[in-house]
Coordinates of C-alpha atoms and ligand atoms in Angstrom, one line a residue:
X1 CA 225.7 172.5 119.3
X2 CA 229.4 172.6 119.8
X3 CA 230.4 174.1 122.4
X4 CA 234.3 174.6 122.4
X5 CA 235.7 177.7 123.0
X6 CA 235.8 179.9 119.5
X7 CA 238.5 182.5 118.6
X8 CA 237.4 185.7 116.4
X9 CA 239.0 188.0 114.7
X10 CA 237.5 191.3 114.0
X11 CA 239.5 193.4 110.9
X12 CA 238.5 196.7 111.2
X13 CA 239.8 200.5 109.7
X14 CA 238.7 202.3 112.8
X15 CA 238.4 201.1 116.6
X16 CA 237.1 203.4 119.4
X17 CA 239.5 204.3 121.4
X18 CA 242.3 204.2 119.0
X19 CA 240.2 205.9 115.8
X20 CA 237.1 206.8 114.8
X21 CA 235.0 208.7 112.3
X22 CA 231.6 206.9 112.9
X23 CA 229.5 204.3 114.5
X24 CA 232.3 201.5 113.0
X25 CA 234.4 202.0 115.7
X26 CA 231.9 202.4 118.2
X27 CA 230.6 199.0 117.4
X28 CA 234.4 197.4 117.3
X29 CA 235.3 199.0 120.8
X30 CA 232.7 197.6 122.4
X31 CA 231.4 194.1 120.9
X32 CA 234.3 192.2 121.1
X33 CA 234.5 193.0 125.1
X34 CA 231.1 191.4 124.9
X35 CA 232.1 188.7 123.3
X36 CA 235.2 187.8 125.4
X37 CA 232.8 187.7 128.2
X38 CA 231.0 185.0 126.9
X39 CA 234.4 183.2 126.8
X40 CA 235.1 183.8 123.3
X41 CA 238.7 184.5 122.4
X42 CA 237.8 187.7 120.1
X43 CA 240.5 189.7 119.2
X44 CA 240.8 193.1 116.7
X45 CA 243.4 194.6 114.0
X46 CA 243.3 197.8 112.4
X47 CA 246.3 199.9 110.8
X48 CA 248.4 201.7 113.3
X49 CA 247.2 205.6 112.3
X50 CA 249.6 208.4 112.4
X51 CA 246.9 209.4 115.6
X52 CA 247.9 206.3 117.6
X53 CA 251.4 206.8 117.7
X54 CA 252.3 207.6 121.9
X55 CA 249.0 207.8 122.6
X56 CA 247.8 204.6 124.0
X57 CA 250.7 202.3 124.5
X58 CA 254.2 202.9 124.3
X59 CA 255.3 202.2 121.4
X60 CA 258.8 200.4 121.1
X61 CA 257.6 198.0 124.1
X62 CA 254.3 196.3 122.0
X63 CA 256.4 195.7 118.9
X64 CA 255.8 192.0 118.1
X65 CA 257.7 191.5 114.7
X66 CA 258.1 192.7 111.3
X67 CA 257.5 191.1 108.0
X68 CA 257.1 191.7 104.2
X69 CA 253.4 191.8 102.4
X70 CA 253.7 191.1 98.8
X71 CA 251.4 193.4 96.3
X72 CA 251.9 192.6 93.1
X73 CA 255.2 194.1 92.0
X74 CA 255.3 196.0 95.4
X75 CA 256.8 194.6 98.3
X76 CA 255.9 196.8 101.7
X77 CA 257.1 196.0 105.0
X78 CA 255.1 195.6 108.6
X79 CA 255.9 196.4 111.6
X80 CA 253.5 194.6 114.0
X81 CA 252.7 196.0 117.0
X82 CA 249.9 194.4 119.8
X83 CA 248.2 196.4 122.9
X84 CA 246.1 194.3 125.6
X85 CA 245.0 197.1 127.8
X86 CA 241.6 196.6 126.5
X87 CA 240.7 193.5 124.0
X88 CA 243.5 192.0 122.6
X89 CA 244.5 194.4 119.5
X90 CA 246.8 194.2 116.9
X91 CA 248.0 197.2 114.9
X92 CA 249.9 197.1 111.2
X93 CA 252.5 199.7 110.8
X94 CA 253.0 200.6 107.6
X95 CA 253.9 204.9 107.4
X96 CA 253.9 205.0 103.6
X97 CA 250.2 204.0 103.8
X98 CA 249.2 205.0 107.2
X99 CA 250.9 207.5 108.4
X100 CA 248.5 210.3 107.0
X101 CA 246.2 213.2 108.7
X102 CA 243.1 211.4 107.7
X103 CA 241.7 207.9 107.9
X104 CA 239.9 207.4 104.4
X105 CA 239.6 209.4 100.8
X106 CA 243.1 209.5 99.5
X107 CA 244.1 207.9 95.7
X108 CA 245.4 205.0 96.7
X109 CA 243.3 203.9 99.0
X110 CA 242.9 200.8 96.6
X111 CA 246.2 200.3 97.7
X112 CA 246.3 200.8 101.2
X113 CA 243.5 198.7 102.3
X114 CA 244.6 195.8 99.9
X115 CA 247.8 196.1 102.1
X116 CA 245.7 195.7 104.6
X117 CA 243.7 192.9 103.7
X118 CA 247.2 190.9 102.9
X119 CA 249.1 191.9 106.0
X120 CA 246.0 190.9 108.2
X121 CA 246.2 187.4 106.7
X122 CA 250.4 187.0 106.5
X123 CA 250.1 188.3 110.4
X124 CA 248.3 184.6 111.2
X125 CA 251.4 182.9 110.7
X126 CA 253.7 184.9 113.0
X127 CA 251.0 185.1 115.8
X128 CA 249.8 182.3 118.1
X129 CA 246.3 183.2 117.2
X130 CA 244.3 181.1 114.6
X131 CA 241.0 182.2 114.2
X132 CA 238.2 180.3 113.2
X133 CA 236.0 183.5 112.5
X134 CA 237.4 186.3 110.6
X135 CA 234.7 189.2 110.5
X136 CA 235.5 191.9 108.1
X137 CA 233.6 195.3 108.3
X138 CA 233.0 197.4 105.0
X139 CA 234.5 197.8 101.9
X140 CA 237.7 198.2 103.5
X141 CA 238.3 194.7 104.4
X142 CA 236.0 192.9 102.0
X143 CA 238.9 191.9 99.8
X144 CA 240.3 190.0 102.6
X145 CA 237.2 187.7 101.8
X146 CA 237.8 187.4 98.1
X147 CA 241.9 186.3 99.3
X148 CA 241.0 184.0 101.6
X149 CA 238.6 182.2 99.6
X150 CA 240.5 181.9 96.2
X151 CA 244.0 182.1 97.2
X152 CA 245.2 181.7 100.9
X153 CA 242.5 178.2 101.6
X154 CA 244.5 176.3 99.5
X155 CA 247.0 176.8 102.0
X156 CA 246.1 173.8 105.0
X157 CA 247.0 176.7 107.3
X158 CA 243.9 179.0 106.4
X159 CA 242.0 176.3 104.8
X160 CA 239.1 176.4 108.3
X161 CA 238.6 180.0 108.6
X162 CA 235.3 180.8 107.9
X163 CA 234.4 184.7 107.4
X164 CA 232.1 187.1 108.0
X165 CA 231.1 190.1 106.2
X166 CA 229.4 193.2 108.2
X167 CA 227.7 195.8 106.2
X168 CA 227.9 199.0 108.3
X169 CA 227.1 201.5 105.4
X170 CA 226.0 199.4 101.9
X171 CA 226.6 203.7 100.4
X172 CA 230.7 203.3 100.4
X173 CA 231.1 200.9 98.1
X174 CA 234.8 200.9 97.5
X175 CA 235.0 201.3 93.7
X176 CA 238.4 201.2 91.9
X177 CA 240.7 201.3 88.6
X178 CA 241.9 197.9 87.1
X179 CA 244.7 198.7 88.9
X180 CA 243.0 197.4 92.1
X181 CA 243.9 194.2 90.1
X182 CA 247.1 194.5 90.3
X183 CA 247.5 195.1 93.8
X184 CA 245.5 192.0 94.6
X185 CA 247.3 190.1 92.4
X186 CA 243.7 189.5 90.8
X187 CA 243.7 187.6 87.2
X188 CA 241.2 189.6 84.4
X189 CA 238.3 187.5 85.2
X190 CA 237.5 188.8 88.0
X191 CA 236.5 191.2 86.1
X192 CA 233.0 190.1 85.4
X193 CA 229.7 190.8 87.2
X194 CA 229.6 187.5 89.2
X195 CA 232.4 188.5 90.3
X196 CA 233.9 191.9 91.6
X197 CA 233.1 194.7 88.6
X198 CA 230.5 197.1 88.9
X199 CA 229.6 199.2 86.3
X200 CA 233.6 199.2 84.6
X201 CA 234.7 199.5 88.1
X202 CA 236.7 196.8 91.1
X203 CA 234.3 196.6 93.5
X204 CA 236.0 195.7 97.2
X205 CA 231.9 195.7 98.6
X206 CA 231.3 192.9 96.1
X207 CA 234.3 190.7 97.3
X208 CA 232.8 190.7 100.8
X209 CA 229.0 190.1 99.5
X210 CA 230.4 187.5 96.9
X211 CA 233.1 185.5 99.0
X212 CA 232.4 185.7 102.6
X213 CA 230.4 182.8 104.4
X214 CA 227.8 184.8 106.0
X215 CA 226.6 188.5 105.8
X216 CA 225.8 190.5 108.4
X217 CA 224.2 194.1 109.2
X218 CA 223.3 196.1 111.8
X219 CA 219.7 195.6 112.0
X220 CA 216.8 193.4 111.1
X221 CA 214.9 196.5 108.9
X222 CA 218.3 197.5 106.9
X223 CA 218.5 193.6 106.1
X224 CA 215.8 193.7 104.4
X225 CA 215.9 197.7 102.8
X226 CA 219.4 196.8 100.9
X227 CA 217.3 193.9 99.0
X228 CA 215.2 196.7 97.6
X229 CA 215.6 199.4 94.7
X230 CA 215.5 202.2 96.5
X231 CA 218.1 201.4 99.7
X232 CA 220.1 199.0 97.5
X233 CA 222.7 201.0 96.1
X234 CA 223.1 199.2 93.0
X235 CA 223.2 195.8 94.7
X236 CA 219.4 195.6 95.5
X237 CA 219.5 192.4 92.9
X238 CA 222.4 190.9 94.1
X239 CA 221.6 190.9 97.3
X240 CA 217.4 190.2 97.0
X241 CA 218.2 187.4 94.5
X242 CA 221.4 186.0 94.9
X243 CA 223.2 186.4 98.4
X244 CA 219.7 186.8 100.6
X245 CA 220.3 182.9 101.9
X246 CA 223.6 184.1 103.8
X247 CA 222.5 187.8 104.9
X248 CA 221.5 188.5 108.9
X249 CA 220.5 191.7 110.7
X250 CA 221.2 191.9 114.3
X251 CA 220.9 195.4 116.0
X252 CA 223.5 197.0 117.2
X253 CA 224.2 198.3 120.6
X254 CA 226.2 200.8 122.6
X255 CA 228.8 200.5 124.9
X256 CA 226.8 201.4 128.7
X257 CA 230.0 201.7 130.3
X258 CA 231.0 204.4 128.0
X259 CA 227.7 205.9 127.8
X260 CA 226.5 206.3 131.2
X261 CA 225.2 209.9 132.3
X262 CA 225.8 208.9 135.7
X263 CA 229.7 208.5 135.5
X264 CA 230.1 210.2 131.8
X265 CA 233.5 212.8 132.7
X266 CA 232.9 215.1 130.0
X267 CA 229.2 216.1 130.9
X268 CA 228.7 219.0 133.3
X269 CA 226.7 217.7 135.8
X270 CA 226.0 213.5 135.9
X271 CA 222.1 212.7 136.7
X272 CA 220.8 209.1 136.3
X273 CA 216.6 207.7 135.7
X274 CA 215.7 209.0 139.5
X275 CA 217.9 212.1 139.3
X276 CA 216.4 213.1 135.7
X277 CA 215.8 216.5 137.1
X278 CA 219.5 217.3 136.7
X279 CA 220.0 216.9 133.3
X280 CA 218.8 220.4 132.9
X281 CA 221.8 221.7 134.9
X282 CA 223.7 220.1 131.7
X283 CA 221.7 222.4 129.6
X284 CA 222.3 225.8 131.1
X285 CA 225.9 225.0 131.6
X286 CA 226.0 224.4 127.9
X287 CA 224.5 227.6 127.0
X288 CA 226.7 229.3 129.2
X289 CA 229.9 227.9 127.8
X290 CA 228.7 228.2 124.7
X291 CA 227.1 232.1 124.9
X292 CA 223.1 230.8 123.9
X293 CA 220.6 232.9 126.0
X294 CA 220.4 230.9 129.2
X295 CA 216.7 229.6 129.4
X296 CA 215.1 226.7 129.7
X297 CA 213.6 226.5 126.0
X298 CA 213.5 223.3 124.2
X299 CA 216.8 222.5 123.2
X300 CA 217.3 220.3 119.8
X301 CA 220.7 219.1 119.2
X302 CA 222.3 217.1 116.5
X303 CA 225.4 214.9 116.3
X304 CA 226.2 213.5 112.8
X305 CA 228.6 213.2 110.0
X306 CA 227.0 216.4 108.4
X307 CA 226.2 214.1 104.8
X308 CA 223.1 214.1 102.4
X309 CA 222.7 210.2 103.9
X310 CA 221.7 212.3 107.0
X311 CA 218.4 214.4 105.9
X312 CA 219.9 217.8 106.2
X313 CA 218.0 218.4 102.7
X314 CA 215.3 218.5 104.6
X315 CA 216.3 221.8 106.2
X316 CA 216.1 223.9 103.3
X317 CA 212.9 222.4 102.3
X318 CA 210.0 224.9 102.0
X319 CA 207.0 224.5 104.2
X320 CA 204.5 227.3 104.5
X321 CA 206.4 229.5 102.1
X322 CA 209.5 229.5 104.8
X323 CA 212.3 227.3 105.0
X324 CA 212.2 224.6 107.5
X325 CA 214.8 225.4 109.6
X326 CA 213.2 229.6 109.8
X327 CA 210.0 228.2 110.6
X328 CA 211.6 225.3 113.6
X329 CA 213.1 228.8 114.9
X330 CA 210.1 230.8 115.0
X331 CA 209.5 228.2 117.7
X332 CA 211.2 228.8 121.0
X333 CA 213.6 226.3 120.7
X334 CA 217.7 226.1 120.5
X335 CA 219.7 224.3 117.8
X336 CA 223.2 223.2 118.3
X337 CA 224.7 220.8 115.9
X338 CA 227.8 219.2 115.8
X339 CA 229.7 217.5 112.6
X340 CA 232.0 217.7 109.7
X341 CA 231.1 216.8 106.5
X342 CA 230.2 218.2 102.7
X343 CA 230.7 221.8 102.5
X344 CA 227.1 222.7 101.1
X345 CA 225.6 221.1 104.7
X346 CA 228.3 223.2 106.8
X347 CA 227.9 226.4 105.3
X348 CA 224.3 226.2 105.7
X349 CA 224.8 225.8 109.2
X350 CA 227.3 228.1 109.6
X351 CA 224.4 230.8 107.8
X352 CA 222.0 229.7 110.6
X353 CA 224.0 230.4 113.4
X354 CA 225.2 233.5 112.2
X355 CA 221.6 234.2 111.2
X356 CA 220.5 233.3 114.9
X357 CA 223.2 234.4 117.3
X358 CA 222.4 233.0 120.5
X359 CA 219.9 230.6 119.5
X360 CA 222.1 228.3 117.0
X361 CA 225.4 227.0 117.5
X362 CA 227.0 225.0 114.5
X363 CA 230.4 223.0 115.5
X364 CA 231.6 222.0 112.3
X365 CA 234.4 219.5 113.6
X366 CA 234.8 216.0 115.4
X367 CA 235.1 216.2 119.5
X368 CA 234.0 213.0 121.2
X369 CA 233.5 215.3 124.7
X370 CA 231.6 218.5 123.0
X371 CA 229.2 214.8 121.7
X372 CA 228.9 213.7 125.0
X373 CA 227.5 217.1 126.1
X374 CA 224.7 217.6 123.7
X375 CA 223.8 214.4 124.4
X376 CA 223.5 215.5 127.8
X377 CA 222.4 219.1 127.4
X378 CA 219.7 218.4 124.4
X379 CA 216.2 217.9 125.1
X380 CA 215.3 216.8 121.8
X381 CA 218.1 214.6 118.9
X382 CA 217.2 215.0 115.6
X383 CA 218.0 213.0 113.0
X384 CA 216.3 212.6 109.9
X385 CA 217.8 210.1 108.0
X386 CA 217.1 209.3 104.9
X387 CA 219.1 206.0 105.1
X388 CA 220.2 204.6 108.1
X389 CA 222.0 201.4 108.7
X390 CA 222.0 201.4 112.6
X391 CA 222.5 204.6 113.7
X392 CA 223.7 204.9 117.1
X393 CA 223.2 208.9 118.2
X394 CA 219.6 207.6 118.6
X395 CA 220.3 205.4 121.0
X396 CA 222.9 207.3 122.9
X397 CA 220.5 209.7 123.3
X398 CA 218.1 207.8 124.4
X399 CA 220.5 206.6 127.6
X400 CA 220.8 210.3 128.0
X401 CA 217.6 210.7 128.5
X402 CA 217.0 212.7 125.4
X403 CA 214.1 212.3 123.2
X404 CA 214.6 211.6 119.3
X405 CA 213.0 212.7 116.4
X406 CA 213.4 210.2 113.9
X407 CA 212.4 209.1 110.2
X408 CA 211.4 205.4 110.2
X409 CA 214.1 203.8 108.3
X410 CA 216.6 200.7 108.8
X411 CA 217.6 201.2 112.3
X412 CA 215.6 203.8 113.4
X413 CA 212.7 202.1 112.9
X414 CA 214.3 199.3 115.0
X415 CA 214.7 201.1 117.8
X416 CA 212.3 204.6 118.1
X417 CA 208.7 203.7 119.0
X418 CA 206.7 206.6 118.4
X419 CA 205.0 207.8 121.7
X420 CA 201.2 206.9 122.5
X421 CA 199.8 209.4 125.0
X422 CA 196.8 206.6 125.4
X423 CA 199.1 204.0 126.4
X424 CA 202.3 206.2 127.7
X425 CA 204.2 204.0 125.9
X426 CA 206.8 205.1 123.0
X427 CA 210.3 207.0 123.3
X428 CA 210.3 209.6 121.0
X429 CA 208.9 210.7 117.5
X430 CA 208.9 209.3 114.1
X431 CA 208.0 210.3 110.2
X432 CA 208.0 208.3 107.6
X433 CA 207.8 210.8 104.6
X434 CA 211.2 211.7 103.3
X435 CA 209.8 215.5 103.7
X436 CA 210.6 218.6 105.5
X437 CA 207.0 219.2 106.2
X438 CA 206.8 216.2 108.3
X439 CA 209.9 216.6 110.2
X440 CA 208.8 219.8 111.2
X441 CA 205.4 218.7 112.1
X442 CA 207.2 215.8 114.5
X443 CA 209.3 218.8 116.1
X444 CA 206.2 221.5 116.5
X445 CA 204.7 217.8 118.9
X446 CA 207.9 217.5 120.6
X447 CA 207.4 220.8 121.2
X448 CA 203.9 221.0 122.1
X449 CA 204.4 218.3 124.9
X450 CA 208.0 220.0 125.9
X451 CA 205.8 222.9 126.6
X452 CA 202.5 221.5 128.2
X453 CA 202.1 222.4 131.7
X454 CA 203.6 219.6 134.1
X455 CA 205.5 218.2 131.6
X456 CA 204.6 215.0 132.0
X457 CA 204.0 213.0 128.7
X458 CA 207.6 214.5 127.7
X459 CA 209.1 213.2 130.9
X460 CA 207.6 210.0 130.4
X461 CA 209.5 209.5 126.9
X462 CA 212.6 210.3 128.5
X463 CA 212.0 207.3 131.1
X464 CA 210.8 205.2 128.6
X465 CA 214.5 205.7 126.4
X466 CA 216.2 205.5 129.6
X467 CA 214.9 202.0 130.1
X468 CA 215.8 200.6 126.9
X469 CA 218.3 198.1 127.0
X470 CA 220.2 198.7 124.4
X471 CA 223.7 196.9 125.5
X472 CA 225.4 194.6 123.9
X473 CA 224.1 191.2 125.4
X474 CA 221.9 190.6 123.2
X475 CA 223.7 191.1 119.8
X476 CA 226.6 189.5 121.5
X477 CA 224.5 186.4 122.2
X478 CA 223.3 186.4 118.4
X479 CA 226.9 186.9 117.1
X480 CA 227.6 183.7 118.9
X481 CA 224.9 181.8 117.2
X482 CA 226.1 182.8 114.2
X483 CA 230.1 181.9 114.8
X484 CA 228.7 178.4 116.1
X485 CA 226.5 177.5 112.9
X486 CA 229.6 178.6 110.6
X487 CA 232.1 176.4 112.5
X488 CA 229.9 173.7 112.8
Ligands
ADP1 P1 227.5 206.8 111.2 O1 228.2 205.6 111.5 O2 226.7 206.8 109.9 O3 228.4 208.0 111.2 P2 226.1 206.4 113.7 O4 224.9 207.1 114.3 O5 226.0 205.0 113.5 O6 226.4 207.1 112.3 O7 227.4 206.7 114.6 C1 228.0 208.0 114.7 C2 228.9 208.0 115.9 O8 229.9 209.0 115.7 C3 228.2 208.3 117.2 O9 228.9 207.7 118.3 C4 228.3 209.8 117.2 O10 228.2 210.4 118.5 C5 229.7 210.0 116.7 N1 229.9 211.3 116.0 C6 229.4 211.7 114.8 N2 229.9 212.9 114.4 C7 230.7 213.3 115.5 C8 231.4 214.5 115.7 N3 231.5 215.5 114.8 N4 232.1 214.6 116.9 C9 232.1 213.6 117.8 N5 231.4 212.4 117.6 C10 230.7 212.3 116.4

């Protein structure tokens, strides 16, 4: 295998620390470090937010250069600017399309991200960087794929880049107007199934699937769920019959540097494996701060983009003539959730914790510290997927020494083993049913072992999670294999 030094480029709408809404930027902080450790030149773009702007760099002094992006009939202008405090990152400044209070869901985001896509690729020829790996990441950036391949490699400058498509979340499929078209300066026949259309609709999904070299997700079960009817969204066929030669799952991890309860800032008191005893000093701080009867009751926290992807059907489910969530509270447990999302999921939240002052506490917002404590604080993180590409609040919690309760799907499945009390072995609790019934049967034995004298099946789970090695070595490692057999 050749072994000269490769160069990467990751294109990415959200970066941790710059912005983030979910595990994408998570993963785009922190595997590209990885990667440059392993001597790869990786480097990242992403639009320079509104958010960014004198936050992180000052921002007259990283300007690199400015240039024109040509969409359509449109011309737009960027303003390039390039921060090296952490992995080499370049940011497109653009305020008509970026300069906004919120990341995603506006009308033209057909628009913005095919801006994007354009000004990532114009960028290469005013910066000293020529990749040979461009990895793209969601439906954001998969018309960069679809550019490259049928436009810019007839051009001897692009004609080596090889690139990568990463599936984070197969859900968001990036489905537009004809007039996608037109900003991507797309003839009519792309218009066909083969192509981009799904269902009457541009598809910017399908121009990753369709034109990138190689597929990637985020771990080996989701690889294989997406090929099937029921996790597919639409694509099942596509990918199962057509793309399944190029696709890849290789699990994700999480950044330990970042996630460490041993030097974490933002937690209340720091404990490590051999201090374990004092994560429960996190837990009566908590309810302290946060005015929930201080006791030491099983505590069961959630941290989640508050979705339907994310099980919380399963709440209002019935199960012995009571809803599931009345009958987890007739247990003595606490509840504390934290997440924004659809309004139906957020007001029954906010019901609960009205309903049980003192007992629930419902944060309906995004606060990367208030995260870090309920990692800390919970005993128990729930999350009952009913989909799951990854999933990373599993496996934070699981360095925090806080047991999940999972449903074994995609990533999940990957990484919860369902505890043995023959063997000790296992770090938390799984159900495969997509049914309320069952996740409040895995909660009632969380709860039963929280609550059996000595305590020491449920201390052994938290060990157990606490030993996983869940860094990124090892996905780092397999990204590398990949890069190497594409630039063979
Ligand atoms: P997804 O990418 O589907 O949202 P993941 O589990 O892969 O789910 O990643 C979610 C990431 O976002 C985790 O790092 C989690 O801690 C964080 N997160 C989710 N909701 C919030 C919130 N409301 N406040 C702070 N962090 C959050």
């Amino acid at each position: 295998m050749n072994n000269r030094p490769l160069k990467c480029l990751f294109v990415s709408t959200e970066v941790v620390p710059y912005a983030k809404t979910g595990g994408l930027a998570d993963v785009i902080g922190a595997l590209p470090k990885k990667l440059r450790e392993r001597g790869i030149d990786a480097r990242v773009v992403m639009p320079y937010y509104q958010r960014i702007k004198g936050k992180f760099f000052e921002h007259d002094e990283h300007f690199v250069t400015s240039y024109d992006v040509y969409l359509g009939w449109r011309v737009q202008g960027v303003g390039l600017y390039f921060d090296d405090s952490i992995v080499p990152t370049y940011f497109l400044k653009n305020d008509t399309y970026f300069s906004r209070d919120e990341l995603y869901g506006y009308q033209d985001d057909y628009e913005r991200f095919a801006f994007f896509c354009k000004g990532v690729l114009e960028m290469l020829r005013h910066i000293d960087f020529m990749p040979d790996i461009i990895q793209c990441n969601d439906w954001q950036t998969g018309p960069l794929c679809l550019l490259l391949k049928d436009m810019y490699s007839r051009d001897m400058f692009f004609s080596k880049i090889k690139t990568i498509y990463t599936i984070h979340n197969l859900k968001y499929q990036g489905l537009f107007g004809r007039e996608a078209l037109d900003v991507l300066e797309l003839s009519n026949e792309y218009m066909s199934p083969e192509r981009i259309e799904y269902h009457g609709a541009v598809s910017y999904m399908k121009a990753g699937l369709i034109y990138s070299d190689k597929i990637t997700t985020v771990s080996p079960t989701y690889a294989e769920e997406i090929k099937t009817y029921e996790y597919g969204c639409g694509l099942d066929r596509l990918l199962g019959e057509k793309l399944y030669y190029k696709i890849e799952g290789i699990l994700n991890g999480i950044d330990y540097n970042i996630y460490n309860p041993q030097t974490d800032p933002h937690i209340y008191t720091n404990y490590n494996i051999d201090t374990l005893e004092m994560k429960k000093e996190n837990k009566f701080a908590f309810q302290r701060a946060y005015g929930l009867e201080e006791k030491d009751c099983m505590m069961i926290g959630v941290v989640s983009r508050i979705t339907d992807q994310k099980g919380f059907d399963l709440m209002k489910q019935q199960v012995y003539e009571a809803w599931v969530m009345d009958k987890i509270m007739e247990l003595d447990v606490q509840f504390v959730i934290l997440g924004t999302g659809e309004k139906e999921y957020e007001d029954m939240f906010r019901y609960f914790a009205n309903k049980y002052k003192k007992r629930v506490c419902a944060f309906l917002t995004f606060n990367e510290p208030l995260a870090q404590k309920i990692y800390a604080s919970s005993d128990i993180f729930l999350m009952p997927s009913l989909f799951e590409p990854c999933g990373l609040g599993q496996l934070i919690a699981m360095r925090y020494g806080t047991v999940p309760i999972v449903r074994k799907t995609g990533g999940l499945k990957d990484t919860v083993i369902h505890y043995n009390q023959e063997s000790k072995e296992g770090t938390g609790f799984e159900f495969e049913d997509c049914s309320g019934y069952w996740m409040y049967k895995k909660i009632e034995e969380a709860y039963n072992y929280y609550n059996t004298e000595g305590q020491e099946a449920f201390r052994q789970m938290q060990y157990n999670g606490m030993k996983k090695g869940f860094s990124w070595d090892d996905a780092a490692r397999k990204y590398e294999k990949v890069y190497r057999a594409l630039v063979r």
